[in-house]
Amino acid sequence: MVIKNLLLSEECAINYDATANLGEQKYNSIFFSQLTWNPQNIGTNCDKTLKEQLLHNLDNTCFADLSENEEFKNLKSRLKN
């Protein structure tokens, strides 16, 4: 279950990071179709991408039991690239 959720986190991080260079975007909701957002204007106190943050968090001791798991190793390898 942990690996499954980490893989979902990887997918979300990749998708979020892909929006970083987009300009102003319109919401696709019938309720918010007049609103826009710009990913370049999102404030953060971290200069890392979400992939980099996820990779850093995987070094936490709570994941120590997964350190020899092949899927976990592959995940870390993908996040490094």
Tab-separated table of N, CA, C and O in Angstrom:
chain	number	residue	atom	x	y	z
A	1	MET	N	0.819	-1.183	0.000
A	1	MET	CA	0.000	0.000	0.000
A	1	MET	C	0.869	1.256	0.000
A	1	MET	O	0.539	2.228	-0.653
A	2	VAL	N	1.973	1.233	0.736
A	2	VAL	CA	2.847	2.402	0.797
A	2	VAL	C	3.437	2.688	-0.576
A	2	VAL	O	3.432	3.834	-1.037
A	3	ILE	N	3.921	1.654	-1.237
A	3	ILE	CA	4.510	1.830	-2.568
A	3	ILE	C	3.474	2.397	-3.534
A	3	ILE	O	3.769	3.305	-4.312
A	4	LYS	N	2.258	1.877	-3.479
A	4	LYS	CA	1.195	2.364	-4.361
A	4	LYS	C	0.990	3.861	-4.165
A	4	LYS	O	0.885	4.623	-5.135
A	5	ASN	N	0.939	4.310	-2.921
A	5	ASN	CA	0.741	5.728	-2.637
A	5	ASN	C	1.960	6.562	-3.017
A	5	ASN	O	1.817	7.704	-3.459
A	6	LEU	N	3.141	6.016	-2.869
A	6	LEU	CA	4.335	6.736	-3.292
A	6	LEU	C	4.361	6.899	-4.813
A	6	LEU	O	4.776	7.940	-5.327
A	7	LEU	N	3.904	5.876	-5.529
A	7	LEU	CA	3.837	5.969	-6.989
A	7	LEU	C	2.811	7.019	-7.416
A	7	LEU	O	3.022	7.754	-8.390
A	8	LEU	N	1.713	7.114	-6.689
A	8	LEU	CA	0.733	8.176	-6.958
A	8	LEU	C	1.344	9.550	-6.668
A	8	LEU	O	1.109	10.516	-7.412
A	9	SER	N	2.131	9.639	-5.623
A	9	SER	CA	2.807	10.888	-5.292
A	9	SER	C	3.785	11.283	-6.388
A	9	SER	O	3.897	12.466	-6.743
A	10	GLU	N	4.480	10.300	-6.929
A	10	GLU	CA	5.402	10.560	-8.031
A	10	GLU	C	4.643	11.129	-9.231
A	10	GLU	O	5.058	12.127	-9.827
A	11	GLU	N	3.531	10.492	-9.578
A	11	GLU	CA	2.727	10.944	-10.719
A	11	GLU	C	2.223	12.373	-10.507
A	11	GLU	O	2.293	13.211	-11.413
A	12	CYS	N	1.748	12.655	-9.318
A	12	CYS	CA	1.260	14.004	-9.002
A	12	CYS	C	2.388	15.030	-9.080
A	12	CYS	O	2.194	16.136	-9.607
A	13	ALA	N	3.543	14.686	-8.560
A	13	ALA	CA	4.683	15.601	-8.584
A	13	ALA	C	5.108	15.903	-10.019
A	13	ALA	O	5.372	17.054	-10.371
A	14	ILE	N	5.155	14.879	-10.856
A	14	ILE	CA	5.524	15.066	-12.262
A	14	ILE	C	4.515	15.980	-12.957
A	14	ILE	O	4.897	16.917	-13.667
A	15	ASN	N	3.233	15.715	-12.739
A	15	ASN	CA	2.196	16.530	-13.372
A	15	ASN	C	2.231	17.969	-12.873
A	15	ASN	O	2.077	18.906	-13.655
A	16	TYR	N	2.426	18.160	-11.585
A	16	TYR	CA	2.481	19.509	-11.027
A	16	TYR	C	3.696	20.262	-11.561
A	16	TYR	O	3.595	21.423	-11.967
A	17	ASP	N	4.854	19.605	-11.564
A	17	ASP	CA	6.073	20.258	-12.039
A	17	ASP	C	5.958	20.648	-13.515
A	17	ASP	O	6.547	21.635	-13.947
A	18	ALA	N	5.188	19.886	-14.276
A	18	ALA	CA	5.013	20.183	-15.704
A	18	ALA	C	4.238	21.482	-15.917
A	18	ALA	O	4.306	22.063	-17.005
A	19	THR	N	3.517	21.951	-14.916
A	19	THR	CA	2.745	23.189	-15.058
A	19	THR	C	3.563	24.424	-14.720
A	19	THR	O	3.091	25.545	-14.930
A	20	ALA	N	4.760	24.267	-14.243
A	20	ALA	CA	5.546	25.391	-13.736
A	20	ALA	C	5.791	26.476	-14.777
A	20	ALA	O	5.864	27.654	-14.436
A	21	ASN	N	5.926	26.115	-16.030
A	21	ASN	CA	6.246	27.096	-17.067
A	21	ASN	C	5.032	27.559	-17.856
A	21	ASN	O	5.176	28.314	-18.814
A	22	LEU	N	3.869	27.110	-17.467
A	22	LEU	CA	2.660	27.551	-18.155
A	22	LEU	C	2.346	28.987	-17.755
A	22	LEU	O	2.639	29.410	-16.649
A	23	GLY	N	1.711	29.698	-18.636
A	23	GLY	CA	1.248	31.039	-18.307
A	23	GLY	C	-0.112	30.969	-17.640
A	23	GLY	O	-0.491	29.950	-17.065
A	24	GLU	N	-0.861	32.038	-17.756
A	24	GLU	CA	-2.176	32.119	-17.140
A	24	GLU	C	-3.101	31.044	-17.709
A	24	GLU	O	-3.169	30.839	-18.914
A	25	GLN	N	-3.819	30.360	-16.819
A	25	GLN	CA	-4.707	29.263	-17.195
A	25	GLN	C	-6.122	29.548	-16.706
A	25	GLN	O	-6.309	30.126	-15.643
A	26	LYS	N	-7.104	29.114	-17.477
A	26	LYS	CA	-8.494	29.235	-17.048
A	26	LYS	C	-8.925	27.936	-16.383
A	26	LYS	O	-8.519	26.857	-16.794
A	27	TYR	N	-9.750	28.071	-15.362
A	27	TYR	CA	-10.340	26.893	-14.751
A	27	TYR	C	-11.360	26.295	-15.712
A	27	TYR	O	-11.991	27.004	-16.493
A	28	ASN	N	-11.533	24.980	-15.667
A	28	ASN	CA	-12.453	24.277	-16.562
A	28	ASN	C	-13.766	23.903	-15.886
A	28	ASN	O	-14.468	23.032	-16.357
A	29	SER	N	-14.108	24.554	-14.831
A	29	SER	CA	-15.322	24.258	-14.079
A	29	SER	C	-16.429	25.220	-14.493
A	29	SER	O	-16.183	26.392	-14.782
A	30	ILE	N	-17.663	24.732	-14.498
A	30	ILE	CA	-18.770	25.624	-14.833
A	30	ILE	C	-18.945	26.702	-13.764
A	30	ILE	O	-19.475	27.775	-14.045
A	31	PHE	N	-18.495	26.434	-12.562
A	31	PHE	CA	-18.636	27.398	-11.477
A	31	PHE	C	-17.512	28.439	-11.456
A	31	PHE	O	-17.681	29.534	-10.967
A	32	PHE	N	-16.351	28.072	-11.971
A	32	PHE	CA	-15.189	28.949	-11.896
A	32	PHE	C	-14.621	29.301	-13.266
A	32	PHE	O	-13.475	29.718	-13.379
A	33	SER	N	-15.404	29.144	-14.317
A	33	SER	CA	-14.898	29.327	-15.676
A	33	SER	C	-14.423	30.764	-15.956
A	33	SER	O	-13.699	30.985	-16.913
A	34	GLN	N	-14.805	31.722	-15.148
A	34	GLN	CA	-14.361	33.102	-15.335
A	34	GLN	C	-13.055	33.399	-14.590
A	34	GLN	O	-12.469	34.462	-14.767
A	35	LEU	N	-12.607	32.459	-13.776
A	35	LEU	CA	-11.394	32.657	-12.978
A	35	LEU	C	-10.175	32.085	-13.685
A	35	LEU	O	-10.278	31.151	-14.483
A	36	THR	N	-9.029	32.638	-13.368
A	36	THR	CA	-7.772	32.137	-13.919
A	36	THR	C	-6.775	31.933	-12.775
A	36	THR	O	-6.957	32.437	-11.673
A	37	TRP	N	-5.723	31.215	-13.096
A	37	TRP	CA	-4.623	31.043	-12.152
A	37	TRP	C	-3.339	30.987	-12.957
A	37	TRP	O	-3.344	30.652	-14.143
A	38	ASN	N	-2.254	31.361	-12.333
A	38	ASN	CA	-0.965	31.358	-13.009
A	38	ASN	C	0.038	30.631	-12.131
A	38	ASN	O	0.389	31.109	-11.049
A	39	PRO	N	0.519	29.473	-12.588
A	39	PRO	CA	1.454	28.695	-11.763
A	39	PRO	C	2.769	29.416	-11.504
A	39	PRO	O	3.467	29.100	-10.550
A	40	GLN	N	3.098	30.397	-12.316
A	40	GLN	CA	4.337	31.143	-12.098
A	40	GLN	C	4.215	32.125	-10.939
A	40	GLN	O	5.213	32.624	-10.445
A	41	ASN	N	2.980	32.393	-10.492
A	41	ASN	CA	2.764	33.331	-9.403
A	41	ASN	C	2.455	32.657	-8.073
A	41	ASN	O	2.053	33.321	-7.125
A	42	ILE	N	2.617	31.349	-8.007
A	42	ILE	CA	2.342	30.623	-6.775
A	42	ILE	C	3.518	30.822	-5.817
A	42	ILE	O	4.668	30.558	-6.171
A	43	GLY	N	3.228	31.302	-4.632
A	43	GLY	CA	4.271	31.552	-3.650
A	43	GLY	C	4.719	30.271	-2.956
A	43	GLY	O	3.918	29.387	-2.687
A	44	THR	N	5.987	30.175	-2.706
A	44	THR	CA	6.527	29.017	-1.994
A	44	THR	C	7.787	29.440	-1.248
A	44	THR	O	8.425	30.434	-1.611
A	45	ASN	N	8.140	28.709	-0.244
A	45	ASN	CA	9.372	29.001	0.488
A	45	ASN	C	10.448	27.963	0.170
A	45	ASN	O	11.423	27.831	0.887
A	46	CYS	N	10.252	27.235	-0.920
A	46	CYS	CA	11.194	26.191	-1.317
A	46	CYS	C	11.550	26.379	-2.789
A	46	CYS	O	10.670	26.635	-3.611
A	47	ASP	N	12.810	26.250	-3.112
A	47	ASP	CA	13.225	26.419	-4.502
A	47	ASP	C	13.347	25.084	-5.248
A	47	ASP	O	13.812	25.050	-6.379
A	48	LYS	N	12.906	23.988	-4.623
A	48	LYS	CA	12.974	22.667	-5.251
A	48	LYS	C	11.671	22.351	-5.970
A	48	LYS	O	10.616	22.860	-5.616
A	49	THR	N	11.760	21.477	-6.968
A	49	THR	CA	10.556	20.976	-7.613
A	49	THR	C	9.904	19.959	-6.676
A	49	THR	O	10.528	19.496	-5.710
A	50	LEU	N	8.670	19.594	-6.978
A	50	LEU	CA	8.007	18.585	-6.134
A	50	LEU	C	8.700	17.233	-6.251
A	50	LEU	O	8.756	16.479	-5.274
A	51	LYS	N	9.229	16.916	-7.434
A	51	LYS	CA	9.989	15.664	-7.570
A	51	LYS	C	11.199	15.676	-6.650
A	51	LYS	O	11.490	14.683	-5.984
A	52	GLU	N	11.914	16.793	-6.593
A	52	GLU	CA	13.086	16.905	-5.726
A	52	GLU	C	12.688	16.819	-4.252
A	52	GLU	O	13.390	16.186	-3.452
A	53	GLN	N	11.572	17.436	-3.911
A	53	GLN	CA	11.093	17.374	-2.532
A	53	GLN	C	10.696	15.955	-2.146
A	53	GLN	O	10.999	15.488	-1.042
A	54	LEU	N	10.022	15.261	-3.063
A	54	LEU	CA	9.630	13.878	-2.796
A	54	LEU	C	10.860	13.012	-2.605
A	54	LEU	O	10.928	12.214	-1.663
A	55	LEU	N	11.847	13.164	-3.464
A	55	LEU	CA	13.086	12.392	-3.337
A	55	LEU	C	13.739	12.661	-1.984
A	55	LEU	O	14.169	11.728	-1.300
A	56	HIS	N	13.805	13.902	-1.593
A	56	HIS	CA	14.383	14.260	-0.287
A	56	HIS	C	13.601	13.596	0.850
A	56	HIS	O	14.182	13.053	1.785
A	57	ASN	N	12.274	13.610	0.768
A	57	ASN	CA	11.440	13.027	1.820
A	57	ASN	C	11.585	11.516	1.909
A	57	ASN	O	11.374	10.929	2.976
A	58	LEU	N	11.956	10.869	0.812
A	58	LEU	CA	12.120	9.410	0.827
A	58	LEU	C	13.327	8.971	1.650
A	58	LEU	O	13.458	7.789	1.962
A	59	ASP	N	14.187	9.921	1.992
A	59	ASP	CA	15.331	9.596	2.855
A	59	ASP	C	14.958	9.600	4.336
A	59	ASP	O	15.786	9.284	5.182
A	60	ASN	N	13.707	9.932	4.638
A	60	ASN	CA	13.237	9.942	6.019
A	60	ASN	C	13.293	8.525	6.594
A	60	ASN	O	13.055	7.545	5.887
A	61	THR	N	13.579	8.412	7.863
A	61	THR	CA	13.710	7.098	8.502
A	61	THR	C	12.411	6.283	8.472
A	61	THR	O	12.459	5.059	8.597
A	62	CYS	N	11.270	6.944	8.274
A	62	CYS	CA	10.013	6.181	8.238
A	62	CYS	C	9.951	5.250	7.024
A	62	CYS	O	9.147	4.329	7.000
A	63	PHE	N	10.821	5.469	6.035
A	63	PHE	CA	10.852	4.608	4.848
A	63	PHE	C	12.002	3.601	4.904
A	63	PHE	O	12.286	2.926	3.916
A	64	ALA	N	12.668	3.492	6.042
A	64	ALA	CA	13.840	2.616	6.167
A	64	ALA	C	13.520	1.162	5.830
A	64	ALA	O	14.336	0.469	5.218
A	65	ASP	N	12.339	0.695	6.188
A	65	ASP	CA	11.978	-0.700	5.909
A	65	ASP	C	11.818	-0.972	4.411
A	65	ASP	O	11.836	-2.122	3.981
A	66	LEU	N	11.671	0.083	3.623
A	66	LEU	CA	11.500	-0.086	2.174
A	66	LEU	C	12.809	0.038	1.404
A	66	LEU	O	12.825	-0.128	0.189
A	67	SER	N	13.892	0.319	2.091
A	67	SER	CA	15.151	0.636	1.413
A	67	SER	C	15.649	-0.481	0.495
A	67	SER	O	16.349	-0.210	-0.476
A	68	GLU	N	15.286	-1.716	0.763
A	68	GLU	CA	15.721	-2.835	-0.085
A	68	GLU	C	14.642	-3.271	-1.085
A	68	GLU	O	14.881	-4.176	-1.892
A	69	ASN	N	13.510	-2.634	-1.059
A	69	ASN	CA	12.418	-2.952	-1.981
A	69	ASN	C	12.767	-2.442	-3.382
A	69	ASN	O	13.147	-1.283	-3.555
A	70	GLU	N	12.638	-3.293	-4.396
A	70	GLU	CA	13.015	-2.934	-5.767
A	70	GLU	C	12.182	-1.782	-6.318
A	70	GLU	O	12.716	-0.884	-6.972
A	71	GLU	N	10.880	-1.788	-6.060
A	71	GLU	CA	10.030	-0.693	-6.546
A	71	GLU	C	10.435	0.633	-5.909
A	71	GLU	O	10.432	1.675	-6.575
A	72	PHE	N	10.792	0.590	-4.646
A	72	PHE	CA	11.229	1.792	-3.937
A	72	PHE	C	12.544	2.295	-4.526
A	72	PHE	O	12.708	3.494	-4.769
A	73	LYS	N	13.466	1.390	-4.773
A	73	LYS	CA	14.751	1.774	-5.391
A	73	LYS	C	14.524	2.371	-6.771
A	73	LYS	O	15.154	3.368	-7.130
A	74	ASN	N	13.631	1.756	-7.553
A	74	ASN	CA	13.342	2.270	-8.894
A	74	ASN	C	12.707	3.655	-8.827
A	74	ASN	O	13.018	4.524	-9.648
A	75	LEU	N	11.828	3.852	-7.871
A	75	LEU	CA	11.194	5.154	-7.687
A	75	LEU	C	12.250	6.218	-7.403
A	75	LEU	O	12.273	7.273	-8.045
A	76	LYS	N	13.142	5.942	-6.477
A	76	LYS	CA	14.191	6.905	-6.145
A	76	LYS	C	15.079	7.173	-7.359
A	76	LYS	O	15.462	8.326	-7.607
A	77	SER	N	15.368	6.151	-8.116
A	77	SER	CA	16.184	6.311	-9.312
A	77	SER	C	15.498	7.206	-10.337
A	77	SER	O	16.133	8.085	-10.932
A	78	ARG	N	14.212	6.996	-10.556
A	78	ARG	CA	13.460	7.835	-11.501
A	78	ARG	C	13.404	9.284	-11.042
A	78	ARG	O	13.516	10.200	-11.848
A	79	LEU	N	13.242	9.486	-9.754
A	79	LEU	CA	13.149	10.841	-9.231
A	79	LEU	C	14.480	11.590	-9.338
A	79	LEU	O	14.509	12.810	-9.450
A	80	LYS	N	15.587	10.854	-9.332
A	80	LYS	CA	16.913	11.482	-9.473
A	80	LYS	C	17.138	11.985	-10.885
A	80	LYS	O	17.912	12.907	-11.091
A	81	ASN	N	16.482	11.376	-11.850
A	81	ASN	CA	16.686	11.769	-13.253
A	81	ASN	C	15.740	12.840	-13.691
A	81	ASN	O	14.706	13.062	-13.285
